[in-house]
């Protein structure tokens, strides 16, 4: 049996797409108060009782199936931060305890249960198409909660909050005081109609200071309706610009996050961190630190990567397949390396869900900022307000969409340009040599040196 559709539960924090035929108790009545239910004049429930339209929309297979759980990742072991890093409880090559999400679409029941304690960071990259009223198709994300293997005493619920989504239906917002949270063993389906293209982020909104810092964060973007048209020589775009000014040949998601080693150690060792003492020991880019950021992606199923970066899984266990040559990065599958050909237009999608402002610099190449917080850089009258820069300052909870034109290159090999966090105190991770953290490389090959992209963050070589 595969997990692809909704299932009934007797709990209001379970799934939404359900039809009930059994008699209703007073408790049932209270649970479903406000729903669109039919009552006959005698006060007896009539026939099948249907959930509200919003819940009925959750029926059918989801586009994405996520699971919330805990796990371990790898960060550089030297220099040590005793007793917090590396954690003595960490298994094998890993060092740091996390909470996180896993993409579990298509796994069997047994495989799904085996993913407890196997969260990844950053959370799985996914994307949706802009909602088209002429051809209405909802985007559905199903979320289950596998619980915490290392901390079974913690029974935290989880949610998926799409940060920056405009006018979201509160029921699907993922903010627990106004919507539904998913308790251990339950399933809930979020339904979206994304109308604003651009780059966003998502996170668990339960105990959000803790769950965000512990790693339940990721990047999501929305493709514009304009995609597929040919404008200014491009067929892929960041926004519905009308003139091709946000077009690109390649795109790369760059998700910024942080790790405070003491807080992660405390959660693993049944301690309580003092959040007012927060400091970032590690600054991460797509869940890794440099030079691990330029290590390859984990093997990707290109055919399945229609709305998500579909990492290959073990056919027996369902566990993630590690990047080639990097078993320590099994639960950090996404590379930040940028490969491109001379003269190509490249889009970078930045999102920051750390607690600090970051300054990302692309040395030697000018970037053009064409969008911010999923809003194109256009005035109310359509005036172009995009601008060129080599550094963008990204505050917590902010996103930027930028494009650049790859400089010329001829001959074998490639030219390297550094993309790095200009705040060195947050970039070096106290590592020998003084570098690391939120940094990666842009490698420019001669024309035709890198095949066309099959999916976002496809390295091509």
Short mmCIF file of C-alpha atoms in Angstrom, two decimals:
data_model
loop_
_atom_site.label_atom_id
_atom_site.label_comp_id
_atom_site.label_asym_id
_atom_site.label_seq_id
_atom_site.Cartn_x
_atom_site.Cartn_y
_atom_site.Cartn_z
CA UNK A 1 0.00 0.00 0.00
CA UNK A 2 1.31 3.44 -0.85
CA UNK A 3 0.53 6.68 0.96
CA UNK A 4 -1.10 8.92 -1.60
CA UNK A 5 -4.61 9.72 -0.45
CA UNK A 6 -6.44 10.89 2.62
CA UNK A 7 -7.55 8.58 5.40
CA UNK A 8 -10.27 8.99 7.98
CA UNK A 9 -9.52 9.67 11.62
CA UNK A 10 -11.56 10.34 14.72
CA UNK A 11 -9.43 13.35 15.58
CA UNK A 12 -9.98 16.92 14.30
CA UNK A 13 -6.26 17.25 13.71
CA UNK A 14 -6.25 14.39 11.24
CA UNK A 15 -7.06 14.53 7.53
CA UNK A 16 -9.77 16.67 5.98
CA UNK A 17 -11.12 14.81 2.97
CA UNK A 18 -13.65 12.49 4.67
CA UNK A 19 -17.26 11.37 4.37
CA UNK A 20 -18.89 10.12 7.58
CA UNK A 21 -21.79 7.69 7.75
CA UNK A 22 -21.77 6.81 11.44
CA UNK A 23 -24.09 8.57 13.96
CA UNK A 24 -22.84 11.86 15.37
CA UNK A 25 -22.14 12.29 19.06
CA UNK A 26 -22.16 15.60 20.90
CA UNK A 27 -18.36 15.56 20.65
CA UNK A 28 -18.61 15.12 16.87
CA UNK A 29 -21.02 18.03 16.68
CA UNK A 30 -18.64 20.30 18.54
CA UNK A 31 -15.72 19.20 16.39
CA UNK A 32 -17.47 20.03 13.15
CA UNK A 33 -19.37 23.14 14.25
CA UNK A 34 -19.40 25.72 11.51
CA UNK A 35 -19.06 23.13 8.74
CA UNK A 36 -21.42 22.96 5.81
CA UNK A 37 -23.59 20.10 7.09
CA UNK A 38 -27.22 19.32 6.37
CA UNK A 39 -29.72 19.08 9.22
CA UNK A 40 -33.31 17.97 8.74
CA UNK A 41 -36.18 19.61 10.58
CA UNK A 42 -36.38 16.83 13.19
CA UNK A 43 -32.81 17.53 14.30
CA UNK A 44 -31.44 14.21 12.97
CA UNK A 45 -28.39 14.24 10.66
CA UNK A 46 -29.53 13.52 7.11
CA UNK A 47 -27.70 10.93 5.01
CA UNK A 48 -23.98 11.35 4.36
CA UNK A 49 -22.51 14.32 6.22
CA UNK A 50 -20.02 16.19 4.06
CA UNK A 51 -17.11 18.30 5.16
CA UNK A 52 -16.98 21.98 4.07
CA UNK A 53 -15.94 22.81 0.52
CA UNK A 54 -12.43 23.68 1.68
CA UNK A 55 -12.01 20.21 3.13
CA UNK A 56 -13.53 18.48 0.12
CA UNK A 57 -10.86 20.24 -1.97
CA UNK A 58 -8.26 18.19 -0.12
CA UNK A 59 -9.55 14.95 -1.65
CA UNK A 60 -7.38 13.25 -4.27
CA UNK A 61 -3.69 12.53 -4.55
CA UNK A 62 -1.33 15.24 -3.24
CA UNK A 63 1.37 16.83 -5.37
CA UNK A 64 3.78 16.41 -2.48
CA UNK A 65 3.84 14.26 0.66
CA UNK A 66 6.00 15.45 3.57
CA UNK A 67 6.75 13.87 6.93
CA UNK A 68 7.92 15.70 10.05
CA UNK A 69 10.43 13.93 12.30
CA UNK A 70 13.93 14.23 13.79
CA UNK A 71 17.36 13.15 12.57
CA UNK A 72 21.05 13.96 12.26
CA UNK A 73 23.20 15.92 9.80
CA UNK A 74 26.91 16.50 9.26
CA UNK A 75 28.76 19.73 10.07
CA UNK A 76 32.56 20.14 10.25
CA UNK A 77 33.87 18.45 13.40
CA UNK A 78 36.81 20.79 13.90
CA UNK A 79 37.30 22.88 15.80
CA UNK A 80 35.06 21.28 18.41
CA UNK A 81 32.62 23.28 20.56
CA UNK A 82 32.68 21.18 23.76
CA UNK A 83 30.42 19.64 24.85
CA UNK A 84 27.93 20.72 22.19
CA UNK A 85 29.67 19.87 18.94
CA UNK A 86 30.17 17.24 17.68
CA UNK A 87 27.39 15.58 19.68
CA UNK A 88 28.51 12.34 21.34
CA UNK A 89 25.10 10.82 20.59
CA UNK A 90 25.47 11.33 16.84
CA UNK A 91 25.59 8.11 14.81
CA UNK A 92 28.39 7.28 12.38
CA UNK A 93 29.69 10.23 10.37
CA UNK A 94 27.00 12.64 11.58
CA UNK A 95 27.37 15.38 14.18
CA UNK A 96 24.24 17.44 14.81
CA UNK A 97 20.69 16.63 15.94
CA UNK A 98 17.83 18.24 14.00
CA UNK A 99 14.10 18.37 13.55
CA UNK A 100 13.07 18.41 9.91
CA UNK A 101 10.91 17.31 7.02
CA UNK A 102 11.29 14.41 4.61
CA UNK A 103 9.69 13.95 1.21
CA UNK A 104 7.92 10.56 1.32
CA UNK A 105 5.76 10.53 -1.82
CA UNK A 106 5.16 6.97 -3.03
CA UNK A 107 6.66 5.15 -0.04
CA UNK A 108 4.91 2.12 1.40
CA UNK A 109 3.60 2.07 4.96
CA UNK A 110 6.68 0.17 6.16
CA UNK A 111 9.08 2.46 4.30
CA UNK A 112 7.28 5.50 5.68
CA UNK A 113 7.59 4.32 9.28
CA UNK A 114 11.30 3.67 8.68
CA UNK A 115 11.87 7.38 7.96
CA UNK A 116 11.48 8.36 11.60
CA UNK A 117 14.79 9.90 12.77
CA UNK A 118 15.82 10.46 9.12
CA UNK A 119 14.88 14.10 8.54
CA UNK A 120 16.82 16.17 6.03
CA UNK A 121 18.02 19.77 5.99
CA UNK A 122 17.20 21.94 4.30
CA UNK A 123 13.66 20.65 3.85
CA UNK A 124 12.75 19.26 0.41
CA UNK A 125 12.72 21.91 -2.31
CA UNK A 126 9.36 22.14 -4.07
CA UNK A 127 7.52 24.45 -6.46
CA UNK A 128 4.04 25.08 -7.84
CA UNK A 129 2.56 26.66 -10.94
CA UNK A 130 0.68 29.93 -10.63
CA UNK A 131 -3.05 29.29 -10.31
CA UNK A 132 -4.80 29.72 -13.65
CA UNK A 133 -8.53 30.56 -13.31
CA UNK A 134 -9.07 29.36 -16.88
CA UNK A 135 -7.70 25.92 -15.97
CA UNK A 136 -8.12 25.71 -12.19
CA UNK A 137 -5.82 23.18 -10.55
CA UNK A 138 -5.15 23.23 -6.81
CA UNK A 139 -1.71 22.44 -5.40
CA UNK A 140 -1.90 19.96 -2.52
CA UNK A 141 0.69 19.14 0.11
CA UNK A 142 0.04 16.27 2.49
CA UNK A 143 1.79 16.31 5.87
CA UNK A 144 2.18 13.53 8.41
CA UNK A 145 3.96 13.52 11.77
CA UNK A 146 6.24 10.54 12.44
CA UNK A 147 7.21 11.69 15.91
CA UNK A 148 10.69 12.14 17.40
CA UNK A 149 12.71 8.94 17.80
CA UNK A 150 15.33 10.44 20.12
CA UNK A 151 12.82 12.44 22.16
CA UNK A 152 9.61 10.40 22.47
CA UNK A 153 8.80 12.48 25.56
CA UNK A 154 8.15 15.41 23.19
CA UNK A 155 4.78 15.10 21.50
CA UNK A 156 4.98 18.33 19.48
CA UNK A 157 2.57 18.72 16.59
CA UNK A 158 3.85 19.99 13.25
CA UNK A 159 2.45 22.28 10.57
CA UNK A 160 3.47 23.63 7.18
CA UNK A 161 3.36 27.42 7.05
CA UNK A 162 3.96 28.85 3.56
CA UNK A 163 5.66 32.09 4.57
CA UNK A 164 4.50 35.08 2.50
CA UNK A 165 1.54 33.39 0.82
CA UNK A 166 -1.05 36.14 0.22
CA UNK A 167 -4.61 35.84 1.50
CA UNK A 168 -4.25 32.22 2.50
CA UNK A 169 -7.35 30.43 3.81
CA UNK A 170 -6.69 30.34 7.60
CA UNK A 171 -7.58 26.64 7.71
CA UNK A 172 -4.55 25.92 5.50
CA UNK A 173 -2.20 28.56 6.91
CA UNK A 174 -0.24 26.30 9.26
CA UNK A 175 -0.32 28.89 12.05
CA UNK A 176 -1.46 26.64 14.93
CA UNK A 177 -3.59 29.12 16.88
CA UNK A 178 -5.83 29.72 13.86
CA UNK A 179 -5.60 26.49 11.90
CA UNK A 180 -4.90 22.78 12.27
CA UNK A 181 -1.71 21.21 13.63
CA UNK A 182 -0.74 17.61 12.86
CA UNK A 183 -0.11 15.41 15.86
CA UNK A 184 1.96 12.22 15.83
CA UNK A 185 0.47 9.59 13.55
CA UNK A 186 -2.00 11.96 11.90
CA UNK A 187 -2.26 13.26 8.33
CA UNK A 188 -3.46 16.61 7.00
CA UNK A 189 -3.67 17.93 3.44
CA UNK A 190 -2.96 21.59 2.68
CA UNK A 191 -4.64 23.05 -0.41
CA UNK A 192 -3.20 26.09 -2.19
CA UNK A 193 -4.07 28.31 -5.12
CA UNK A 194 -0.84 30.30 -5.54
CA UNK A 195 -1.58 33.47 -7.47
CA UNK A 196 1.69 35.40 -6.99
CA UNK A 197 4.83 33.98 -8.67
CA UNK A 198 8.20 34.32 -7.02
CA UNK A 199 10.31 32.82 -4.25
CA UNK A 200 8.97 31.96 -0.80
CA UNK A 201 9.94 29.79 2.15
CA UNK A 202 8.12 27.41 4.47
CA UNK A 203 8.50 26.21 8.02
CA UNK A 204 6.78 24.49 10.91
CA UNK A 205 4.90 27.10 12.94
CA UNK A 206 4.50 25.06 16.14
CA UNK A 207 6.97 26.22 18.81
CA UNK A 208 8.41 28.14 15.89
CA UNK A 209 11.52 29.60 17.56
CA UNK A 210 12.65 26.07 18.38
CA UNK A 211 11.36 24.24 15.30
CA UNK A 212 12.79 26.83 12.88
CA UNK A 213 16.21 26.75 14.52
CA UNK A 214 16.14 22.96 14.71
CA UNK A 215 15.74 22.74 10.93
CA UNK A 216 12.07 22.51 9.91
CA UNK A 217 12.61 25.06 7.14
CA UNK A 218 12.87 25.10 3.36
CA UNK A 219 12.37 27.01 0.11
CA UNK A 220 9.37 26.97 -2.22
CA UNK A 221 8.71 28.99 -5.36
CA UNK A 222 5.86 29.63 -7.78
CA UNK A 223 6.28 29.57 -11.54
CA UNK A 224 4.46 32.32 -13.51
CA UNK A 225 1.75 31.75 -16.09
CA UNK A 226 4.07 33.40 -18.60
CA UNK A 227 6.30 30.29 -18.65
CA UNK A 228 6.34 28.60 -22.05
CA UNK A 229 6.03 31.81 -24.05
CA UNK A 230 9.06 33.14 -25.91
CA UNK A 231 10.07 36.63 -24.81
CA UNK A 232 13.52 38.16 -25.34
CA UNK A 233 14.79 34.71 -26.28
CA UNK A 234 13.67 33.08 -23.01
CA UNK A 235 10.94 30.54 -22.26
CA UNK A 236 11.35 30.38 -18.46
CA UNK A 237 10.76 33.38 -16.21
CA UNK A 238 10.69 34.49 -12.60
CA UNK A 239 7.63 36.76 -13.03
CA UNK A 240 4.94 37.70 -15.53
CA UNK A 241 7.04 40.59 -16.78
CA UNK A 242 5.56 40.88 -20.29
CA UNK A 243 8.95 41.68 -21.83
CA UNK A 244 11.24 38.79 -20.87
CA UNK A 245 13.29 40.87 -18.43
CA UNK A 246 13.10 38.14 -15.75
CA UNK A 247 13.84 35.29 -18.17
CA UNK A 248 16.61 32.77 -17.58
CA UNK A 249 18.22 29.56 -18.88
CA UNK A 250 19.16 28.12 -15.48
CA UNK A 251 17.83 28.50 -11.94
CA UNK A 252 19.30 27.71 -8.54
CA UNK A 253 17.61 27.86 -5.14
CA UNK A 254 19.78 29.24 -2.33
CA UNK A 255 18.29 28.64 1.11
CA UNK A 256 20.03 30.32 4.07
CA UNK A 257 19.77 28.88 7.58
CA UNK A 258 21.76 28.72 10.82
CA UNK A 259 22.74 26.26 13.53
CA UNK A 260 23.32 27.17 17.16
CA UNK A 261 25.16 24.05 18.33
CA UNK A 262 24.13 24.43 21.97
CA UNK A 263 20.41 24.45 21.15
CA UNK A 264 20.67 21.33 19.01
CA UNK A 265 22.69 19.56 21.70
CA UNK A 266 20.18 20.62 24.36
CA UNK A 267 17.23 19.12 22.47
CA UNK A 268 19.14 15.86 22.02
CA UNK A 269 20.13 15.70 25.71
CA UNK A 270 16.77 16.63 27.29
CA UNK A 271 17.92 20.13 28.21
CA UNK A 272 16.31 23.51 27.65
CA UNK A 273 18.28 26.15 25.71
CA UNK A 274 18.14 29.79 26.77
CA UNK A 275 17.01 31.36 23.51
CA UNK A 276 17.97 34.88 24.61
CA UNK A 277 21.61 33.68 24.43
CA UNK A 278 21.22 32.78 20.75
CA UNK A 279 24.30 32.83 18.56
CA UNK A 280 24.85 31.16 15.20
CA UNK A 281 27.83 28.81 15.22
CA UNK A 282 27.22 27.63 11.66
CA UNK A 283 25.79 29.47 8.66
CA UNK A 284 24.34 27.07 6.09
CA UNK A 285 23.53 27.27 2.39
CA UNK A 286 21.04 24.61 1.27
CA UNK A 287 21.77 22.79 4.52
CA UNK A 288 25.54 22.56 4.03
CA UNK A 289 28.66 24.63 4.71
CA UNK A 290 31.48 25.38 2.29
CA UNK A 291 33.20 23.44 0.76
CA UNK A 292 30.44 20.82 1.15
CA UNK A 293 28.14 23.27 -0.65
CA UNK A 294 29.90 22.46 -3.94
CA UNK A 295 29.64 18.70 -3.47
CA UNK A 296 27.15 17.16 -5.91
CA UNK A 297 23.45 16.73 -5.39
CA UNK A 298 22.25 13.39 -4.18
CA UNK A 299 21.03 11.30 -7.14
CA UNK A 300 17.87 12.97 -8.48
CA UNK A 301 14.95 11.33 -10.26
CA UNK A 302 14.55 13.87 -13.07
CA UNK A 303 11.29 12.37 -14.36
CA UNK A 304 9.66 12.74 -10.92
CA UNK A 305 10.98 16.28 -10.39
CA UNK A 306 7.89 18.04 -11.75
CA UNK A 307 6.97 19.86 -8.53
CA UNK A 308 9.78 18.77 -6.19
CA UNK A 309 13.46 17.95 -6.21
CA UNK A 310 12.92 14.18 -6.12
CA UNK A 311 15.91 12.63 -4.37
CA UNK A 312 16.43 8.95 -5.14
CA UNK A 313 15.59 6.57 -2.29
CA UNK A 314 16.63 3.04 -1.45
CA UNK A 315 14.06 0.71 -3.08
CA UNK A 316 13.89 -1.48 0.03
CA UNK A 317 14.17 0.89 3.00
CA UNK A 318 12.97 4.15 1.43
CA UNK A 319 15.98 5.95 2.90
CA UNK A 320 17.74 8.76 1.00
CA UNK A 321 20.59 7.82 -1.32
CA UNK A 322 23.69 9.84 -0.40
CA UNK A 323 25.58 12.08 -2.86
CA UNK A 324 28.29 10.14 -4.67
CA UNK A 325 31.48 10.14 -2.60
CA UNK A 326 29.84 11.92 0.34
CA UNK A 327 28.08 9.47 2.67
CA UNK A 328 28.19 12.08 5.44
CA UNK A 329 25.82 14.29 3.40
CA UNK A 330 23.06 11.68 3.11
CA UNK A 331 20.55 13.94 4.86
CA UNK A 332 21.78 17.14 3.19
CA UNK A 333 21.04 16.20 -0.42
CA UNK A 334 20.99 19.59 -2.15
CA UNK A 335 24.08 21.17 -3.66
CA UNK A 336 24.60 24.93 -3.96
CA UNK A 337 27.07 24.74 -6.84
CA UNK A 338 26.15 26.89 -9.86
CA UNK A 339 27.25 25.53 -13.24
CA UNK A 340 26.49 27.56 -16.36
CA UNK A 341 27.72 28.40 -19.84
CA UNK A 342 29.21 31.71 -20.92
CA UNK A 343 26.53 34.18 -21.97
CA UNK A 344 23.63 32.40 -20.27
CA UNK A 345 21.19 34.16 -17.97
CA UNK A 346 21.09 32.50 -14.56
CA UNK A 347 18.42 33.00 -11.88
CA UNK A 348 19.26 32.74 -8.18
CA UNK A 349 16.38 32.34 -5.73
CA UNK A 350 17.46 33.41 -2.23
CA UNK A 351 15.45 32.87 0.96
CA UNK A 352 16.64 33.40 4.54
CA UNK A 353 15.07 31.59 7.50
CA UNK A 354 17.87 32.15 9.95
CA UNK A 355 17.57 34.71 12.74
CA UNK A 356 20.30 37.04 11.39
CA UNK A 357 20.59 39.37 8.42
CA UNK A 358 22.97 38.01 5.80
CA UNK A 359 24.92 39.80 3.07
CA UNK A 360 25.42 37.57 0.03
CA UNK A 361 28.07 38.77 -2.43
CA UNK A 362 28.83 37.49 -5.93
CA UNK A 363 32.40 38.56 -6.54
CA UNK A 364 33.17 39.63 -10.10
CA UNK A 365 29.64 39.39 -11.51
CA UNK A 366 26.88 41.98 -11.25
CA UNK A 367 23.48 40.67 -10.18
CA UNK A 368 20.19 42.31 -11.11
CA UNK A 369 17.54 42.20 -8.39
CA UNK A 370 14.22 41.65 -10.20
CA UNK A 371 12.03 40.57 -7.29
CA UNK A 372 11.79 40.71 -3.53
CA UNK A 373 9.43 38.79 -1.25
CA UNK A 374 7.69 37.28 -4.29
CA UNK A 375 6.97 40.76 -5.69
CA UNK A 376 8.44 41.96 -9.00
CA UNK A 377 10.51 45.12 -8.91
CA UNK A 378 7.92 47.27 -10.64
CA UNK A 379 6.22 50.45 -9.48
CA UNK A 380 2.45 50.88 -9.40
CA UNK A 381 2.63 52.46 -12.84
CA UNK A 382 4.84 49.68 -14.19
CA UNK A 383 8.12 51.56 -13.79
CA UNK A 384 11.09 49.18 -13.68
CA UNK A 385 12.69 49.45 -10.22
CA UNK A 386 15.11 46.54 -10.61
CA UNK A 387 18.73 47.33 -9.86
CA UNK A 388 22.22 45.94 -10.23
CA UNK A 389 24.42 45.08 -7.28
CA UNK A 390 27.15 42.69 -6.18
CA UNK A 391 25.73 42.27 -2.65
CA UNK A 392 22.20 41.70 -1.37
CA UNK A 393 21.27 42.08 2.29
CA UNK A 394 18.69 39.44 3.20
CA UNK A 395 16.85 39.83 6.49
CA UNK A 396 15.20 36.94 8.34
CA UNK A 397 12.07 35.86 6.50
CA UNK A 398 13.00 37.70 3.30
CA UNK A 399 13.48 36.39 -0.22
CA UNK A 400 15.18 37.82 -3.31
CA UNK A 401 15.02 36.88 -6.98
CA UNK A 402 18.10 37.89 -8.95
CA UNK A 403 19.50 37.20 -12.41
CA UNK A 404 22.98 37.54 -13.83
CA UNK A 405 24.63 37.01 -17.20
CA UNK A 406 27.53 34.57 -17.11
CA UNK A 407 30.79 36.20 -18.23
CA UNK A 408 32.69 34.98 -21.26
CA UNK A 409 34.91 31.90 -21.14
CA UNK A 410 36.74 29.92 -23.79
CA UNK A 411 38.81 26.78 -23.74
CA UNK A 412 38.72 23.79 -21.42
CA UNK A 413 37.72 23.84 -17.78
CA UNK A 414 35.83 26.68 -16.16
CA UNK A 415 36.25 30.04 -14.45
CA UNK A 416 35.25 30.25 -10.78
CA UNK A 417 33.44 33.13 -9.10
CA UNK A 418 32.69 33.04 -5.36
CA UNK A 419 29.19 33.56 -3.97
CA UNK A 420 29.61 34.09 -0.23
CA UNK A 421 28.29 35.67 2.93
CA UNK A 422 30.20 38.90 3.35
CA UNK A 423 29.78 38.79 7.13
CA UNK A 424 32.85 36.66 7.80
CA UNK A 425 32.00 36.09 11.47
CA UNK A 426 28.97 34.14 10.29
CA UNK A 427 30.71 32.54 7.34
CA UNK A 428 33.86 30.97 8.75
CA UNK A 429 32.33 28.46 11.23
CA UNK A 430 35.53 28.85 13.28
CA UNK A 431 37.07 26.52 10.70
CA UNK A 432 40.83 26.19 10.12
CA UNK A 433 41.81 28.63 7.40
CA UNK A 434 39.04 31.02 8.37
CA UNK A 435 36.54 30.17 5.65
CA UNK A 436 33.43 28.05 5.27
CA UNK A 437 29.78 28.66 6.00
CA UNK A 438 27.44 30.32 3.53
CA UNK A 439 29.60 30.19 0.44
CA UNK A 440 29.58 28.39 -2.88
CA UNK A 441 31.04 28.69 -6.37
CA UNK A 442 29.71 29.86 -9.72
CA UNK A 443 31.54 27.92 -12.43
CA UNK A 444 31.36 29.33 -15.95
CA UNK A 445 32.11 26.97 -18.84
CA UNK A 446 32.53 27.70 -22.53
CA UNK A 447 29.33 27.84 -24.59
CA UNK A 448 27.77 24.39 -24.84
CA UNK A 449 29.89 22.97 -22.04
CA UNK A 450 26.97 22.32 -19.69
CA UNK A 451 23.79 20.56 -20.93
CA UNK A 452 20.41 22.21 -20.47
CA UNK A 453 18.87 21.96 -17.00
CA UNK A 454 16.33 19.20 -16.37
CA UNK A 455 15.23 20.55 -12.97
CA UNK A 456 16.16 23.38 -10.56
CA UNK A 457 19.71 23.14 -9.17
CA UNK A 458 20.60 20.61 -11.87
CA UNK A 459 24.39 20.84 -12.14
CA UNK A 460 24.50 19.32 -15.62
CA UNK A 461 28.04 17.95 -15.22
#
